[in-house]
Amino acid sequence: MSAAGDESAGGAAALPQGPVPVEHVKAANGLEKVVLREVRGNSVEVYLYGGHVTSWKDEHGEELLFVSNKAIFKPPKAIRGGIPICFPQFSNFGHLEAHGFARNRTWIVDTDPPPFPVPVSSRAYIDLILKPTEEDLKIWPHSFEYRLRIALGPGGDLMLTSRIRNSNADAKSFTFTFAYHTYFSISDISEIRVEGLETLDYLDNLQDRARFTEQGDAIVFESELDRIYLGTPSKIAIIDHEKKRTFVVRKGGLPDAVVWNPWDKKAKAMSDFGDDEYKRMVCVEAAAIEKPITLKPGEEWTGKLELSAVPSSYYSGQLDPDRVIQDSVVPEDSIS
């Protein structure tokens, strides 16, 4: 009986029953994870190790992110799949280990975050924070505060907001590159089209980052592909013909987009990746790579990612042609 029915019968109104929006859970190898749930059945799982989203399920319980069956959930190895965070370095664009160290560190829950610019209408969100350890400062000598909000919207959209602040006590600026290294779960790589990157320039990581211009009306996959598209729009679509599903990637403060599939030869060379798993995943990564972000002391940068999964009746021609606004560094005196 509904709460309204209880009241009309003269009884006290029953409390609405629904999923717990935020739950802390112990996982394998002593790692901790946070599960976010929405009333329609959507869910997200986030490991504190890496600040790493490892699961995003729709209201039917279908997994939308790819995580390898051979992923190693044990530090110091990064988790293969989901949404690794590449900071303060993407790939080998610098002297640090590939993709930086944020994905190999244990984040803590931020119990008192400063206000986020856009309030979340959902209660299913978690705020995490990462600060450098003494060991981190030896390899990358910059103080920072990295605040990450991961939110599950009422409609099942997944939203990640990164706010990185230069907290150096001296007058030193620092520079970094960044990516949300998102692995999407797909039916088969041969069934996939990526739209929204037509006519753009890209750096081809398989050809020493030589610069080319995209000639196709969409990106399709017939062999290994590893490209950094430059000056990309704020929306990109990943169309899965077999599943009749389209992932929509919306982003802010992240002008570049990496598209990657390792194909068979590279898949076999990765110890934490199944030989045939390349068929079931594609990476489309919102990133800031070609023009690194520079922050002066006190300045803060924001990088946003919003993922949604919609039926493929979605018309990709409606992708917003407007380019993303690039200025996402906030001066110190404008931060409250």
C-alpha positions as CSV (number, residue, x, y, z in Angstrom):
1,M,0.0,0.0,0.0
2,S,1.3,3.5,-0.8
3,A,2.1,6.1,1.8
4,A,-1.0,8.1,0.6
5,G,-3.1,5.0,1.2
6,D,-1.8,4.7,4.8
7,E,-2.6,8.3,5.5
8,S,-6.1,8.0,4.2
9,A,-6.6,5.1,6.5
10,G,-5.7,7.3,9.4
11,G,-2.3,5.8,9.9
12,A,1.1,7.5,9.9
13,A,2.6,8.0,6.4
14,A,5.1,5.3,5.5
15,L,8.5,6.4,4.6
16,P,9.3,5.9,0.9
17,Q,11.4,2.9,0.4
18,G,14.3,3.1,-2.1
19,P,17.9,2.3,-2.5
20,V,20.5,3.7,-0.2
21,P,22.0,6.5,-2.4
22,V,25.6,6.2,-1.1
23,E,27.0,3.0,0.5
24,H,30.6,2.3,1.6
25,V,31.7,-1.3,0.9
26,K,34.8,-3.4,1.6
27,A,36.1,-5.0,-1.6
28,A,38.9,-7.4,-2.6
29,N,42.4,-7.0,-1.2
30,G,41.2,-4.7,1.6
31,L,40.2,-2.0,-0.9
32,E,37.3,0.2,-0.2
33,K,34.6,1.2,-2.7
34,V,31.6,3.4,-2.7
35,V,28.3,2.4,-4.4
36,L,26.0,5.1,-5.7
37,R,22.4,4.1,-6.5
38,E,19.4,5.9,-8.0
39,V,15.8,5.0,-7.5
40,R,15.3,3.7,-11.0
41,G,18.0,1.1,-10.4
42,N,21.0,2.8,-12.0
43,S,24.3,2.4,-10.1
44,V,27.9,3.4,-10.0
45,E,30.9,1.9,-8.2
46,V,33.9,3.9,-7.2
47,Y,37.1,2.6,-5.7
48,L,38.9,4.9,-3.3
49,Y,42.1,3.4,-4.8
50,G,42.6,5.7,-7.9
51,G,39.4,7.6,-7.3
52,H,38.4,5.0,-10.0
53,V,34.9,4.4,-11.3
54,T,34.8,0.7,-12.1
55,S,31.0,0.2,-12.8
56,W,28.2,2.2,-14.3
57,K,24.9,0.2,-14.8
58,D,21.7,1.3,-16.3
59,E,18.2,0.7,-14.8
60,H,18.2,-2.8,-16.1
61,G,21.5,-3.7,-14.4
62,E,23.4,-3.8,-17.7
63,E,27.0,-2.7,-17.4
64,L,28.0,0.3,-19.5
65,L,31.7,0.4,-18.7
66,F,34.3,-2.2,-19.6
67,V,36.6,-3.7,-16.9
68,S,38.9,-6.5,-18.0
69,N,38.3,-9.9,-16.5
70,K,42.1,-9.9,-15.9
71,A,42.1,-6.5,-14.1
72,I,44.3,-6.5,-11.0
73,F,42.6,-5.0,-8.0
74,K,45.7,-4.7,-6.0
75,P,48.1,-1.7,-5.5
76,P,50.3,-0.5,-7.0
77,K,48.8,-1.8,-10.3
78,A,46.2,0.5,-11.9
79,I,42.8,-1.1,-12.5
80,R,42.4,-2.0,-16.2
81,G,39.1,-0.5,-17.3
82,G,36.4,1.8,-16.0
83,I,37.5,5.4,-15.8
84,P,41.2,5.7,-14.8
85,I,42.2,9.3,-14.1
86,C,45.4,10.4,-15.9
87,F,47.0,13.1,-13.8
88,P,49.4,15.0,-13.7
89,Q,50.5,13.4,-16.9
90,F,48.8,11.7,-19.9
91,S,50.7,8.8,-21.3
92,N,54.4,9.6,-21.6
93,F,54.0,13.3,-22.1
94,G,56.6,14.0,-19.4
95,H,59.1,12.2,-17.1
96,L,56.6,10.5,-14.8
97,E,55.3,6.9,-15.1
98,A,52.8,6.6,-17.9
99,H,49.5,8.3,-17.1
100,G,50.8,9.9,-13.9
101,F,50.2,8.7,-10.3
102,A,46.6,9.8,-9.5
103,R,45.2,6.4,-10.6
104,N,47.7,4.6,-8.3
105,R,47.0,6.5,-5.1
106,T,44.3,6.0,-2.4
107,W,42.0,9.0,-2.3
108,I,40.0,10.0,0.8
109,V,36.4,11.0,1.1
110,D,36.1,14.8,1.3
111,T,33.6,15.3,4.1
112,D,33.6,19.1,3.8
113,P,34.1,20.1,0.2
114,P,33.7,23.7,-0.9
115,P,30.5,24.4,-2.8
116,F,30.5,23.1,-6.3
117,P,29.3,25.6,-9.0
118,V,26.4,23.4,-10.1
119,P,24.3,21.8,-7.4
120,V,23.5,18.1,-8.0
121,S,19.8,17.3,-8.0
122,S,20.7,13.7,-7.0
123,R,21.7,12.5,-3.5
124,A,23.8,9.8,-5.2
125,Y,27.2,11.4,-5.2
126,I,30.6,11.2,-3.5
127,D,33.3,13.8,-3.0
128,L,36.9,12.6,-3.0
129,I,40.2,14.5,-2.5
130,L,43.8,13.7,-3.3
131,K,46.8,15.5,-2.0
132,P,50.5,14.7,-2.8
133,T,52.4,12.4,-0.4
134,E,56.0,13.0,0.5
135,E,57.0,10.4,-2.2
136,D,54.8,12.2,-4.8
137,L,56.6,15.5,-4.0
138,K,59.9,13.8,-4.7
139,I,58.9,12.9,-8.3
140,W,56.6,15.9,-9.0
141,P,57.5,18.7,-6.6
142,H,54.2,20.6,-6.6
143,S,51.6,20.9,-3.9
144,F,48.0,20.5,-5.1
145,E,44.5,19.7,-4.0
146,Y,42.6,17.6,-6.4
147,R,38.9,17.4,-5.6
148,L,36.7,15.0,-7.5
149,R,32.9,14.7,-7.4
150,I,31.4,11.6,-8.9
151,A,27.6,11.9,-9.3
152,L,24.8,9.7,-10.6
153,G,22.0,11.8,-12.0
154,P,18.3,10.9,-11.6
155,G,18.2,9.9,-15.3
156,G,21.2,7.6,-14.9
157,D,23.8,10.0,-16.3
158,L,27.3,9.7,-14.8
159,M,29.0,13.0,-14.0
160,L,32.6,13.5,-13.0
161,T,33.9,17.0,-12.0
162,S,37.6,17.4,-11.3
163,R,38.8,20.6,-9.6
164,I,42.6,20.9,-9.3
165,R,44.1,23.7,-7.3
166,N,47.7,24.9,-7.1
167,S,48.4,25.0,-3.3
168,N,52.2,25.7,-3.6
169,A,53.3,27.9,-0.7
170,D,56.0,29.4,-2.9
171,A,55.3,31.4,-6.1
172,K,55.7,28.4,-8.4
173,S,53.3,27.6,-11.2
174,F,52.8,24.0,-12.4
175,T,51.8,22.4,-15.6
176,F,50.0,19.2,-16.2
177,T,48.2,17.1,-18.8
178,F,45.0,15.2,-18.0
179,A,42.5,12.6,-19.3
180,Y,39.4,10.7,-18.1
181,H,40.6,7.4,-19.7
182,T,37.0,6.0,-20.1
183,Y,36.6,2.4,-21.3
184,F,33.1,1.8,-22.8
185,S,31.5,-1.6,-22.9
186,I,30.3,-2.4,-26.5
187,S,28.8,-5.3,-28.4
188,D,31.7,-5.6,-30.9
189,I,34.3,-3.2,-32.1
190,S,33.3,-3.8,-35.7
191,E,29.9,-2.4,-34.9
192,I,31.0,0.9,-33.5
193,R,31.1,4.4,-35.0
194,V,32.4,7.4,-33.2
195,E,30.8,10.7,-34.5
196,G,31.6,14.3,-33.7
197,L,35.3,14.3,-34.6
198,E,35.0,14.6,-38.4
199,T,37.4,17.0,-40.2
200,L,39.5,17.5,-37.1
201,D,43.2,17.3,-36.8
202,Y,44.6,14.5,-34.7
203,L,48.0,13.2,-33.5
204,D,48.6,9.5,-34.4
205,N,50.3,7.8,-31.5
206,L,51.1,4.8,-33.9
207,Q,53.1,7.2,-36.1
208,D,55.2,9.1,-33.6
209,R,52.4,11.6,-33.0
210,A,52.4,12.8,-36.6
211,R,49.6,15.2,-37.3
212,F,46.8,14.3,-39.7
213,T,43.3,15.5,-40.5
214,E,40.3,13.1,-40.1
215,Q,38.9,12.3,-43.6
216,G,36.0,10.0,-42.7
217,D,32.5,11.0,-41.8
218,A,32.9,8.9,-38.6
219,I,35.6,6.8,-37.0
220,V,35.3,3.1,-37.5
221,F,37.7,0.3,-36.3
222,E,39.4,-2.2,-38.6
223,S,42.8,-2.4,-36.8
224,E,44.6,-0.8,-33.8
225,L,43.8,2.8,-33.4
226,D,45.4,5.3,-31.0
227,R,44.7,9.0,-31.8
228,I,44.5,12.3,-29.9
229,Y,41.9,14.5,-31.6
230,L,42.5,18.3,-31.1
231,G,40.0,21.1,-30.6
232,T,37.1,18.8,-30.2
233,P,33.4,19.7,-29.7
234,S,31.7,19.5,-26.3
235,K,29.7,16.4,-27.4
236,I,30.9,13.2,-29.0
237,A,28.7,10.2,-29.8
238,I,29.7,6.5,-29.7
239,I,27.1,4.5,-31.7
240,D,26.7,0.8,-31.1
241,H,24.7,-0.6,-34.0
242,E,24.2,-4.1,-32.6
243,K,22.9,-2.8,-29.2
244,K,21.0,0.1,-30.8
245,R,22.6,2.3,-28.1
246,T,24.5,5.5,-28.3
247,F,26.9,6.8,-25.6
248,V,27.0,10.6,-25.5
249,V,30.1,12.1,-24.1
250,R,29.8,15.7,-22.9
251,K,32.8,17.6,-21.6
252,G,34.0,20.9,-20.4
253,G,37.6,22.3,-20.0
254,L,38.9,19.3,-22.0
255,P,39.6,20.4,-25.6
256,D,41.1,17.0,-26.7
257,A,39.7,13.6,-27.2
258,V,41.7,10.3,-27.3
259,V,40.2,7.4,-29.2
260,W,41.9,4.0,-28.6
261,N,41.4,0.3,-29.3
262,P,44.5,-2.0,-28.8
263,W,43.4,-4.6,-31.3
264,D,44.6,-8.2,-31.1
265,K,48.4,-8.0,-31.1
266,K,48.6,-5.4,-28.3
267,A,45.8,-7.0,-26.4
268,K,47.9,-10.2,-26.2
269,A,50.9,-8.2,-24.9
270,M,49.0,-6.8,-21.9
271,S,49.1,-9.1,-18.9
272,D,46.0,-7.6,-17.3
273,F,43.9,-7.7,-20.5
274,G,42.2,-10.7,-22.2
275,D,43.4,-11.7,-25.7
276,D,40.0,-11.1,-27.2
277,E,38.6,-8.4,-24.9
278,Y,39.6,-5.7,-27.4
279,K,36.4,-6.6,-29.3
280,R,34.2,-5.6,-26.4
281,M,35.7,-2.2,-25.5
282,V,36.5,1.2,-26.9
283,C,38.2,4.1,-25.2
284,V,37.0,7.6,-25.9
285,E,38.7,9.9,-23.5
286,A,38.0,13.6,-22.6
287,A,41.5,15.1,-22.3
288,A,43.7,18.2,-22.1
289,I,47.0,17.1,-23.8
290,E,48.2,19.2,-26.7
291,K,48.1,22.5,-24.7
292,P,49.0,21.6,-21.1
293,I,47.2,23.3,-18.3
294,T,49.2,25.8,-16.2
295,L,48.1,26.9,-12.8
296,K,49.6,29.8,-10.8
297,P,49.5,29.4,-7.0
298,G,45.9,29.7,-5.8
299,E,44.5,29.1,-9.3
300,E,42.0,26.3,-9.9
301,W,41.1,24.3,-13.0
302,T,37.9,22.5,-13.6
303,G,37.4,19.5,-16.0
304,K,34.0,18.0,-16.4
305,L,32.7,14.8,-18.0
306,E,29.1,13.7,-18.3
307,L,28.2,10.3,-19.8
308,S,24.8,9.2,-20.9
309,A,23.5,6.2,-22.7
310,V,20.5,6.7,-25.0
311,P,18.7,4.6,-27.6
312,S,20.2,5.0,-31.1
313,S,17.1,6.7,-32.3
314,Y,19.2,9.6,-31.0
315,Y,20.1,11.6,-34.1
316,S,23.9,12.1,-34.2
317,G,23.5,15.1,-36.5
318,Q,22.1,17.0,-33.5
319,L,25.6,17.0,-31.9
320,D,26.3,20.5,-30.8
321,P,28.7,21.9,-33.3
322,D,29.8,24.6,-30.9
323,R,33.4,24.1,-29.7
324,V,33.9,23.7,-26.0
325,I,34.9,26.8,-24.0
326,Q,38.6,26.4,-23.3
327,D,39.0,28.9,-20.4
328,S,38.5,26.8,-17.3
329,V,41.2,28.2,-15.1
330,V,39.9,30.4,-12.3
331,P,42.2,33.0,-10.8
332,E,42.7,32.9,-7.1
333,D,40.9,36.1,-6.3
334,S,37.7,34.8,-7.9
335,I,37.5,31.6,-5.8
336,S,35.3,32.0,-2.8
